[in-house]
């Protein structure tokens, strides 16, 4: 008996036969072994398919309890078009998207580029008037060679013009500053690669009018047919007007009506003077009659309109054929614009809620060797990798996005209510209503204003999450409604946002590993279809999570071990967390009330404790996380503060046990030590900041002192150099004078002696100028001439000579000499003075 193959092709059969021959299966027994092989393979394929379905179900359930779908809807609302919103939802809500680390990096690069474009301002993605769904319909019509609708053609023109204008704006921005080219990457390539046919835009504008109708000038046949229609309508109007005027007595009861494109007369009476075809009649509604004289004209009008429709269809069909030439480019432009709308939605959402660009990394890359070029806070940063290498997860002051969105919506609604109430009060005052009503309205307004003030002060509390690299499991304890579940959801949503190309809502750039999947078991889930209780539903979900989680997964468990006997639940919780720490996910975060789970940290370094802070004075949670400290029981203390009888409280303490009380005391001491440590750390950081500022100021002061010292030394050197030159010149002159006096044997008169000395000086200066021209130029000699008081000065100083100004007691340089007036112009320091010769000594 030959084997029967169901659902397999001939290629599959041949493949199976080759495998059988390879396994040396005897041909004499194919009926026994070969069907067994086929059934085993089918079972394997079925098992793999079931595993995929189970993995998809677990991931989908995890995203549902994290409320990821609500966040996706919030992001998609920032898209400008319906196709953009649909594409945003498809991209974000897919459980397998993105599938790789590089894909996530590409998404973040796109978001960063869109943020830069938004901040630039000029490259704004304004899709007002661009109906992408009509463009999509136009492409489908063109694919099937069907005439385009005029509105579809206009939408196509709007898309092409938008793309062309966007390219021009981008080129202009890059021309102003070439850095924008790289800052807008990879959107620069996406925009520049769009091929826009300007001639097609011009052609559509020539054929289609702004109101969506085909122009008369589109074709001669269309113009002729429309002219005929207008002529026939004019004739029919004149005919109907004449018939109505002939019915003088009942003219007020007659009116022209149009039924299915045929001109008729609607009458409120049964009798009319003209003959016609009764189209409809009824009691109280009157009769609609088509006059016999109008029948030929109506028939001719119908034929003319049919010709118009045919001519319009021919024009639109020709336009469709023109579009078919560029159909591939148009489809690429449509897809690019939809992609731009999706990217812009992510960027707009990120900026709207004050997000920061996260730094994502592969979990295997613990040494920081991988680099990722990211833009944080709108500015291009250098290549960064593990800016805080000691952390696996670094989320400073992270907000739950849905809570932040809800708070903003409530605040906006409250402010709108105040605005409406204020307008209502103003309206009532203008209308002069009673004081009582106004007083009631004033009370309502005051209440609304108080509500706005309360919302403004009740901002959502961010959480700080710093998980070290060595930590594999984080155990969070704390009171009910203390924020443990919100903390879990914040981490899960932040991981999904970073993975999907969204900014994380944190105070600074967050560091998040790239998780291949985020698994969560949160809330009281009951499976009625599988007859599972709350506890059983949790166990089923946790079992599936453990089966499908990898070394790159994030696992979030809420109230692990709850819903059953406390001792059994604690034991089961201990075992589960130890299993996840040994061979489970990359990071597991669990919340619990079981005290036994707090001790795992002290026996295994892979565990870390944290608790939600509780204000025992005001008896309410602060929603802040205390790290390294397990939470302690507050129920008995709260009961005592709330006024429960002392006997009941003391009995409860005794039943609770002295050992537990001692543990709580130890935990209390640890909490106090932790708070003291943080206070000292804060104080140390404050003093470190002050010391850094002081060191900076000292460096600045030192630089200024050194610059001042250098300036002073240079100035002193100049002064010494000038004084030395003056002294050198004076000494040389005195030496020459003494030499000259020693050469003369006779003693001349005073005047003759003076002239002789001047002549010798002139001769000596000429010789020195020839021998030392450089020295002569650089030094300005002082001409010291002793003049007898009875002899008139007959030698004037020369320009450049140094003279002594007795009134200032300083030396001055001669700038100009005026012999006729016996005056000279000198410069003393920065001053210029005009003096008499008698006031200076040469």
Coordinates of N, CA and C in Angstrom, one line a residue, residues 474-678:
X474 N 14.9 42.6 41.2 CA 14.6 43.6 42.1 C 13.3 43.3 42.8
X475 N 13.3 43.3 44.1 CA 12.1 43.0 44.9 C 11.6 44.4 45.6
X476 N 10.4 44.8 45.2 CA 9.9 46.1 45.8 C 8.7 45.7 46.7
X477 N 8.8 46.2 47.9 CA 7.8 46.1 48.9 C 7.2 47.4 49.3
X478 N 6.1 47.4 50.0 CA 5.5 48.6 50.4 C 4.0 48.4 50.6
X479 N 3.3 49.5 51.1 CA 1.9 49.3 51.4 C 1.1 49.3 50.2
X480 N -0.2 48.9 50.3 CA -1.1 49.0 49.2 C -1.4 50.5 48.8
X481 N -1.6 50.7 47.5 CA -1.8 52.0 47.0 C -0.6 52.9 47.2
X482 N 0.6 52.2 47.4 CA 1.8 53.0 47.6 C 2.6 53.3 46.3
X483 N 2.1 52.8 45.2 CA 2.8 53.1 43.9 C 3.6 51.9 43.3
X484 N 3.5 50.7 43.9 CA 4.3 49.6 43.4 C 3.9 49.3 42.0
X485 N 2.6 49.1 41.7 CA 2.2 48.7 40.4 C 2.5 49.8 39.4
X486 N 2.3 51.1 39.8 CA 2.6 52.2 38.8 C 4.1 52.1 38.5
X487 N 4.9 51.8 39.5 CA 6.4 51.7 39.2 C 6.7 50.6 38.2
X488 N 6.0 49.5 38.3 CA 6.2 48.4 37.3 C 5.8 48.8 35.9
X489 N 4.6 49.5 35.8 CA 4.1 49.9 34.5 C 5.0 51.0 33.9
X490 N 5.5 51.8 34.8 CA 6.4 52.9 34.3 C 7.7 52.3 33.6
X491 N 8.2 51.3 34.3 CA 9.4 50.6 33.7 C 9.1 49.9 32.4
X492 N 8.0 49.2 32.4 CA 7.6 48.4 31.2 C 7.3 49.4 30.0
X493 N 6.5 50.4 30.3 CA 6.2 51.4 29.2 C 7.4 52.1 28.7
X494 N 8.4 52.5 29.6 CA 9.6 53.1 29.2 C 10.4 52.2 28.3
X495 N 10.5 50.9 28.6 CA 11.2 50.0 27.8 C 10.6 49.9 26.4
X496 N 9.3 49.8 26.4 CA 8.6 49.7 25.1 C 8.7 51.0 24.3
X497 N 8.7 52.2 24.9 CA 8.8 53.4 24.2 C 10.2 53.6 23.6
X498 N 11.2 53.3 24.4 CA 12.6 53.4 23.9 C 12.8 52.4 22.7
X499 N 12.2 51.2 22.8 CA 12.4 50.2 21.8 C 11.6 50.6 20.5
X500 N 10.5 51.4 20.6 CA 9.7 51.8 19.5 C 10.0 53.1 18.9
X501 N 11.1 53.7 19.4 CA 11.5 55.0 18.8 C 10.9 56.2 19.4
X502 N 10.4 56.1 20.6 CA 9.8 57.2 21.4 C 10.7 57.7 22.4
X503 N 10.6 59.0 22.8 CA 11.4 59.5 23.9 C 10.8 59.0 25.2
X504 N 11.6 58.8 26.2 CA 11.2 58.4 27.5 C 10.9 59.7 28.3
X505 N 9.8 59.6 29.1 CA 9.4 60.8 29.9 C 10.2 60.8 31.2
X506 N 11.5 61.2 31.1 CA 12.3 61.3 32.3 C 13.1 62.6 32.3
X507 N 13.7 63.0 33.4 CA 14.3 64.3 33.5 C 15.6 64.4 32.7
X508 N 16.2 63.3 32.5 CA 17.4 63.3 31.6 C 17.5 62.1 30.8
X509 N 18.5 61.9 29.9 CA 18.5 60.8 29.0 C 18.6 59.5 29.8
X510 N 17.7 58.6 29.6 CA 17.6 57.3 30.3 C 18.5 56.3 29.6
X511 N 19.0 55.4 30.4 CA 19.8 54.3 29.8 C 19.0 53.0 30.0
X512 N 18.6 52.4 28.9 CA 17.7 51.2 29.0 C 18.3 50.1 28.1
X513 N 18.3 48.9 28.5 CA 18.7 47.8 27.7 C 17.7 47.6 26.6
X514 N 18.1 47.0 25.4 CA 17.2 46.7 24.4 C 16.6 45.3 24.8
X515 N 15.4 45.3 25.2 CA 14.7 44.0 25.5 C 14.0 43.5 24.3
X516 N 14.2 42.2 24.1 CA 13.5 41.6 22.9 C 12.0 41.4 23.2
X517 N 11.6 41.3 24.5 CA 10.2 41.2 24.8 C 10.0 41.7 26.2
X518 N 8.9 42.3 26.5 CA 8.5 42.7 27.8 C 7.3 41.9 28.3
X519 N 7.5 41.1 29.3 CA 6.5 40.2 29.9 C 6.0 40.8 31.2
X520 N 4.7 40.7 31.4 CA 4.1 41.3 32.7 C 3.0 40.5 33.1
X521 N 2.9 40.3 34.5 CA 1.8 39.7 35.1 C 1.3 40.7 36.2
X522 N 0.3 41.4 35.9 CA -0.2 42.5 36.7 C -1.7 42.4 36.8
X523 N -2.2 42.6 38.1 CA -3.7 42.7 38.2 C -4.3 41.4 38.6
X524 N -5.6 41.4 38.9 CA -6.3 40.2 39.3 C -7.0 39.7 38.0
X525 N -6.3 38.7 37.4 CA -6.8 38.1 36.1 C -7.5 36.8 36.4
X526 N -8.7 36.7 35.9 CA -9.4 35.4 36.0 C -9.7 34.9 34.6
X527 N -9.6 33.7 34.3 CA -9.9 33.1 33.0 C -11.1 32.2 33.1
X528 N -12.2 32.8 32.8 CA -13.5 32.1 32.9 C -13.6 31.0 31.8
X529 N -12.9 31.3 30.6 CA -13.0 30.3 29.6 C -12.2 29.0 29.9
X530 N -11.2 29.2 30.8 CA -10.4 28.0 31.2 C -10.7 27.6 32.6
X531 N -11.7 28.2 33.2 CA -12.2 27.8 34.6 C -11.0 28.0 35.5
X532 N -10.3 29.1 35.5 CA -9.2 29.4 36.3 C -9.5 30.5 37.3
X533 N -9.1 30.3 38.6 CA -9.3 31.3 39.6 C -8.2 32.4 39.4
X534 N -8.3 33.4 40.3 CA -7.3 34.5 40.2 C -5.9 33.9 40.4
X535 N -5.7 33.1 41.4 CA -4.4 32.5 41.7 C -3.9 31.6 40.5
X536 N -4.8 30.8 40.0 CA -4.5 29.9 38.9 C -4.2 30.7 37.7
X537 N -4.9 31.8 37.4 CA -4.6 32.7 36.3 C -3.2 33.3 36.3
X538 N -2.8 33.7 37.6 CA -1.5 34.3 37.7 C -0.4 33.2 37.4
X539 N -0.6 32.0 38.0 CA 0.4 30.9 37.8 C 0.5 30.5 36.3
X540 N -0.7 30.5 35.6 CA -0.6 30.2 34.2 C 0.2 31.2 33.4
X541 N -0.1 32.5 33.7 CA 0.7 33.6 33.0 C 2.1 33.5 33.3
X542 N 2.5 33.3 34.6 CA 3.9 33.3 35.0 C 4.6 32.1 34.4
X543 N 3.9 31.0 34.3 CA 4.5 29.8 33.7 C 4.8 30.0 32.2
X544 N 3.8 30.7 31.5 CA 4.1 31.0 30.1 C 5.2 32.0 30.0
X545 N 5.3 33.0 30.9 CA 6.4 33.9 30.8 C 7.7 33.3 31.0
X546 N 7.8 32.3 31.9 CA 9.1 31.6 32.2 C 9.4 30.8 31.0
X547 N 8.5 30.3 30.3 CA 8.7 29.4 29.1 C 9.3 30.2 27.9
X548 N 8.8 31.4 27.8 CA 9.1 32.2 26.6 C 10.1 33.3 26.8
X549 N 10.5 33.6 28.0 CA 11.5 34.7 28.3 C 12.9 34.2 27.9
X550 N 13.7 35.2 27.5 CA 15.1 34.9 27.1 C 16.0 35.7 28.0
X551 N 17.3 35.6 27.7 CA 18.3 36.4 28.5 C 18.3 37.9 28.1
X552 N 17.4 38.3 27.2 CA 17.2 39.7 26.8 C 15.8 40.2 27.1
X553 N 15.1 39.5 28.0 CA 13.7 39.9 28.3 C 13.6 40.6 29.6
X554 N 12.6 41.4 29.7 CA 12.2 42.1 30.9 C 10.9 41.5 31.5
X555 N 11.0 41.1 32.7 CA 9.8 40.4 33.4 C 9.3 41.3 34.5
X556 N 8.0 41.6 34.6 CA 7.4 42.4 35.6 C 6.3 41.5 36.3
X557 N 6.5 41.3 37.6 CA 5.6 40.4 38.3 C 5.0 41.3 39.5
X558 N 3.7 41.4 39.5 CA 3.0 42.1 40.6 C 2.4 41.2 41.6
X559 N 2.8 41.5 42.9 CA 2.2 40.7 44.0 C 2.5 39.2 43.8
X560 N 3.8 38.9 43.6 CA 4.2 37.5 43.3 C 3.9 36.7 44.6
X561 N 3.3 35.5 44.4 CA 3.0 34.6 45.5 C 1.7 35.0 46.2
X562 N 0.9 35.9 45.8 CA -0.3 36.3 46.5 C -1.4 35.5 46.0
X563 N -2.5 35.6 46.8 CA -3.8 34.9 46.4 C -3.9 33.5 46.9
X564 N -3.0 33.1 47.8 CA -3.1 31.7 48.4 C -2.6 31.8 49.8
X565 N -2.4 30.6 50.4 CA -1.8 30.6 51.8 C -0.5 31.3 51.8
X566 N -0.3 32.2 52.8 CA 0.9 33.1 52.9 C 2.2 32.3 52.9
X567 N 2.2 31.2 53.6 CA 3.4 30.4 53.7 C 3.8 29.7 52.4
X568 N 2.7 29.1 51.8 CA 2.9 28.5 50.4 C 3.2 29.6 49.4
X569 N 2.5 30.7 49.5 CA 2.8 31.7 48.5 C 4.2 32.3 48.6
X570 N 4.7 32.5 49.8 CA 6.1 33.0 50.0 C 7.1 32.0 49.5
X571 N 6.9 30.7 49.8 CA 7.8 29.6 49.3 C 7.8 29.6 47.7
X572 N 6.6 29.7 47.2 CA 6.5 29.7 45.7 C 7.2 30.9 45.1
X573 N 7.0 32.1 45.8 CA 7.6 33.3 45.3 C 9.1 33.2 45.3
X574 N 9.6 32.7 46.4 CA 11.1 32.5 46.6 C 11.6 31.6 45.4
X575 N 11.0 30.5 45.2 CA 11.4 29.6 44.2 C 11.4 30.3 42.8
X576 N 10.3 31.0 42.5 CA 10.2 31.6 41.2 C 11.3 32.7 40.9
X577 N 11.5 33.5 41.9 CA 12.5 34.6 41.8 C 13.9 34.0 41.6
X578 N 14.2 33.0 42.4 CA 15.5 32.3 42.3 C 15.7 31.7 40.9
X579 N 14.6 31.2 40.4 CA 14.6 30.6 39.0 C 14.9 31.7 38.0
X580 N 14.2 32.8 38.1 CA 14.5 33.9 37.1 C 15.9 34.5 37.3
X581 N 16.4 34.5 38.5 CA 17.8 35.0 38.7 C 18.8 34.1 38.1
X582 N 18.6 32.8 38.2 CA 19.6 31.8 37.7 C 19.6 31.7 36.2
X583 N 18.4 31.5 35.6 CA 18.4 31.2 34.1 C 17.2 31.9 33.4
X584 N 16.7 32.9 34.0 CA 15.5 33.5 33.4 C 15.9 34.8 32.6
X585 N 15.1 35.8 32.8 CA 15.2 37.0 32.0 C 16.4 37.8 32.4
X586 N 16.7 38.8 31.6 CA 17.8 39.8 31.9 C 17.6 40.5 33.2
X587 N 16.3 41.0 33.3 CA 15.9 41.8 34.5 C 14.5 41.4 34.9
X588 N 14.3 41.1 36.2 CA 13.0 40.8 36.7 C 12.7 41.7 37.9
X589 N 11.6 42.4 37.8 CA 11.2 43.3 38.9 C 9.9 42.7 39.4
X590 N 9.8 42.5 40.7 CA 8.7 41.9 41.4 C 8.3 42.7 42.6
X591 N 7.0 42.8 42.8 CA 6.4 43.5 44.0 C 5.8 42.4 44.9
X592 N 5.9 42.6 46.2 CA 5.3 41.5 47.1 C 5.1 42.1 48.5
X593 N 4.2 41.4 49.2 CA 4.0 41.7 50.6 C 4.7 40.7 51.5
X594 N 5.2 39.6 50.9 CA 5.8 38.5 51.7 C 7.2 39.0 52.3
X595 N 7.3 38.9 53.6 CA 8.6 39.3 54.2 C 9.7 38.4 53.9
X596 N 9.4 37.1 53.6 CA 10.5 36.2 53.3 C 11.3 36.6 52.1
X597 N 10.6 37.2 51.1 CA 11.3 37.6 49.9 C 12.3 38.7 50.1
X598 N 12.2 39.4 51.2 CA 13.1 40.5 51.4 C 14.5 40.0 51.8
X599 N 14.6 38.7 52.2 CA 15.9 38.2 52.7 C 16.8 37.7 51.6
X600 N 16.2 37.6 50.4 CA 17.0 37.1 49.3 C 18.3 37.9 49.0
X601 N 18.2 39.2 49.2 CA 19.3 40.0 48.9 C 20.5 39.7 49.7
X602 N 20.3 39.2 51.0 CA 21.4 39.0 51.9 C 22.1 37.6 51.7
X603 N 21.5 36.8 50.8 CA 22.1 35.5 50.4 C 22.5 35.4 49.0
X604 N 22.1 36.4 48.1 CA 22.5 36.3 46.7 C 22.6 37.8 46.2
X605 N 23.8 38.0 45.6 CA 24.1 39.4 45.1 C 23.3 39.7 43.9
X606 N 22.6 38.7 43.3 CA 21.8 39.0 42.1 C 20.5 39.7 42.5
X607 N 20.2 39.8 43.8 CA 18.9 40.4 44.2 C 19.2 41.8 44.8
X608 N 18.2 42.6 44.7 CA 18.2 43.9 45.3 C 16.9 44.3 45.9
X609 N 16.9 45.0 47.0 CA 15.6 45.4 47.7 C 15.3 46.8 47.5
X610 N 14.1 47.2 47.4 CA 13.6 48.6 47.4 C 12.2 48.6 48.0
X611 N 11.8 49.7 48.5 CA 10.5 49.8 49.1 C 9.9 51.2 48.7
X612 N 8.6 51.2 48.8 CA 7.9 52.5 48.6 C 7.8 53.2 49.9
X613 N 8.2 54.5 49.9 CA 8.2 55.2 51.2 C 6.8 55.5 51.6
X614 N 6.6 55.5 53.0 CA 5.3 55.8 53.6 C 5.5 56.8 54.7
X615 N 4.7 57.9 54.6 CA 4.7 58.9 55.6 C 3.9 58.6 56.8
X616 N 4.5 58.1 57.9 CA 3.8 57.7 59.1 C 3.1 58.8 59.8
X617 N 3.6 60.0 59.6 CA 3.0 61.2 60.3 C 1.7 61.5 59.7
X618 N 1.6 61.6 58.4 CA 0.4 61.9 57.7 C -0.4 60.7 57.3
X619 N 0.2 59.5 57.5 CA -0.5 58.2 57.2 C -0.9 58.1 55.7
X620 N 0.1 58.4 54.8 CA -0.1 58.3 53.4 C 1.2 58.0 52.7
X621 N 1.1 57.4 51.5 CA 2.4 57.1 50.8 C 2.9 58.3 50.1
X622 N 4.2 58.3 49.9 CA 4.9 59.5 49.2 C 5.2 59.1 47.8
X623 N 5.0 57.8 47.4 CA 5.2 57.3 46.0 C 6.7 57.5 45.6
X624 N 7.6 57.5 46.6 CA 9.0 57.6 46.3 C 9.6 56.2 46.7
X625 N 10.7 55.9 45.9 CA 11.4 54.6 46.2 C 12.6 54.8 47.1
X626 N 12.7 53.9 48.0 CA 13.9 53.9 48.9 C 14.7 52.7 48.5
X627 N 16.0 52.9 48.1 CA 16.8 51.8 47.5 C 17.6 51.1 48.6
X628 N 17.8 49.8 48.4 CA 18.6 49.0 49.3 C 18.0 48.7 50.6
X629 N 16.7 49.1 50.8 CA 16.0 48.9 52.1 C 14.7 48.2 51.9
X630 N 14.5 47.0 52.6 CA 13.2 46.4 52.4 C 12.1 47.1 53.2
X631 N 10.9 47.0 52.7 CA 9.8 47.7 53.4 C 9.4 46.9 54.7
X632 N 9.0 47.7 55.6 CA 8.6 47.1 56.9 C 7.1 47.2 57.1
X633 N 6.5 46.4 58.0 CA 5.1 46.4 58.2 C 4.7 47.7 58.9
X634 N 3.6 48.3 58.4 CA 3.1 49.5 59.0 C 1.6 49.4 59.5
X635 N 1.1 48.2 59.4 CA -0.3 48.0 59.7 C -0.6 48.2 61.2
X636 N 0.2 47.7 62.1 CA -0.1 47.8 63.5 C 0.1 49.2 64.0
X637 N 1.2 49.9 63.4 CA 1.4 51.3 63.8 C 0.3 52.2 63.3
X638 N -0.2 51.9 62.1 CA -1.2 52.7 61.5 C -2.5 52.6 62.4
X639 N -2.8 51.3 62.7 CA -4.0 51.0 63.5 C -3.9 51.7 64.9
X640 N -2.7 51.8 65.5 CA -2.6 52.5 66.8 C -2.8 54.0 66.6
X641 N -2.3 54.6 65.5 CA -2.4 56.0 65.3 C -3.9 56.3 64.9
X642 N -4.6 55.4 64.3 CA -6.0 55.6 64.0 C -6.9 55.5 65.1
X643 N -6.4 55.1 66.3 CA -7.3 55.1 67.5 C -7.8 53.7 67.9
X644 N -7.2 52.6 67.3 CA -7.7 51.3 67.7 C -7.3 51.1 69.2
X645 N -8.2 50.4 70.0 CA -7.9 50.2 71.4 C -6.5 49.6 71.6
X646 N -5.9 50.1 72.7 CA -4.5 49.7 73.0 C -4.4 48.2 73.3
X647 N -5.5 47.6 73.9 CA -5.4 46.2 74.2 C -5.3 45.4 72.9
X648 N -6.1 45.8 71.9 CA -6.1 45.2 70.6 C -4.8 45.3 69.9
X649 N -4.2 46.5 70.0 CA -2.9 46.8 69.3 C -1.8 45.9 70.0
X650 N -1.8 45.9 71.3 CA -0.7 45.2 72.0 C -0.9 43.7 71.8
X651 N -2.1 43.2 71.8 CA -2.3 41.8 71.5 C -1.8 41.4 70.1
X652 N -2.1 42.3 69.1 CA -1.6 42.1 67.8 C -0.1 42.1 67.7
X653 N 0.5 42.9 68.5 CA 2.0 42.9 68.5 C 2.5 41.6 69.0
X654 N 1.9 41.1 70.1 CA 2.3 39.9 70.7 C 2.1 38.7 69.7
X655 N 1.0 38.7 69.0 CA 0.7 37.7 68.1 C 1.7 37.7 66.9
X656 N 2.0 39.0 66.5 CA 2.9 39.1 65.4 C 4.3 38.6 65.7
X657 N 4.7 38.7 67.0 CA 5.9 38.0 67.4 C 7.0 39.0 67.7
X658 N 7.8 38.7 68.7 CA 8.9 39.6 69.0 C 10.0 39.6 67.9
X659 N 10.2 38.4 67.3 CA 11.2 38.3 66.2 C 10.9 39.3 65.1
X660 N 9.6 39.3 64.7 CA 9.2 40.2 63.6 C 9.4 41.6 64.0
X661 N 9.1 41.9 65.3 CA 9.2 43.3 65.8 C 10.7 43.7 65.7
X662 N 11.6 42.7 66.1 CA 13.0 43.1 66.0 C 13.4 43.3 64.6
X663 N 12.9 42.5 63.7 CA 13.2 42.7 62.3 C 12.8 44.1 61.8
X664 N 11.6 44.5 62.2 CA 11.1 45.8 61.9 C 12.0 46.9 62.4
X665 N 12.4 46.7 63.7 CA 13.3 47.7 64.3 C 14.6 47.8 63.5
X666 N 15.2 46.6 63.0 CA 16.4 46.6 62.2 C 16.1 47.4 60.9
X667 N 14.9 47.1 60.3 CA 14.6 47.8 59.1 C 14.4 49.3 59.3
X668 N 13.8 49.6 60.4 CA 13.7 51.0 60.8 C 15.0 51.7 60.9
X669 N 16.0 51.0 61.6 CA 17.3 51.6 61.7 C 18.0 51.7 60.3
X670 N 17.8 50.7 59.5 CA 18.3 50.8 58.1 C 17.7 52.0 57.3
X671 N 16.5 52.2 57.5 CA 15.8 53.3 56.8 C 16.4 54.6 57.3
X672 N 16.6 54.7 58.6 CA 17.1 56.0 59.1 C 18.6 56.2 58.6
X673 N 19.3 55.1 58.7 CA 20.7 55.2 58.2 C 20.7 55.6 56.7
X674 N 19.8 55.0 56.0 CA 19.7 55.3 54.5 C 19.4 56.8 54.3
X675 N 18.4 57.3 55.1 CA 18.1 58.7 55.0 C 19.2 59.6 55.4
X676 N 19.9 59.2 56.5 CA 21.1 60.0 56.9 C 22.2 60.0 55.8
X677 N 22.4 58.8 55.2 CA 23.4 58.7 54.2 C 23.0 59.6 53.0
X678 N 21.8 59.6 52.6 CA 21.4 60.5 51.5 C 21.5 62.0 51.8

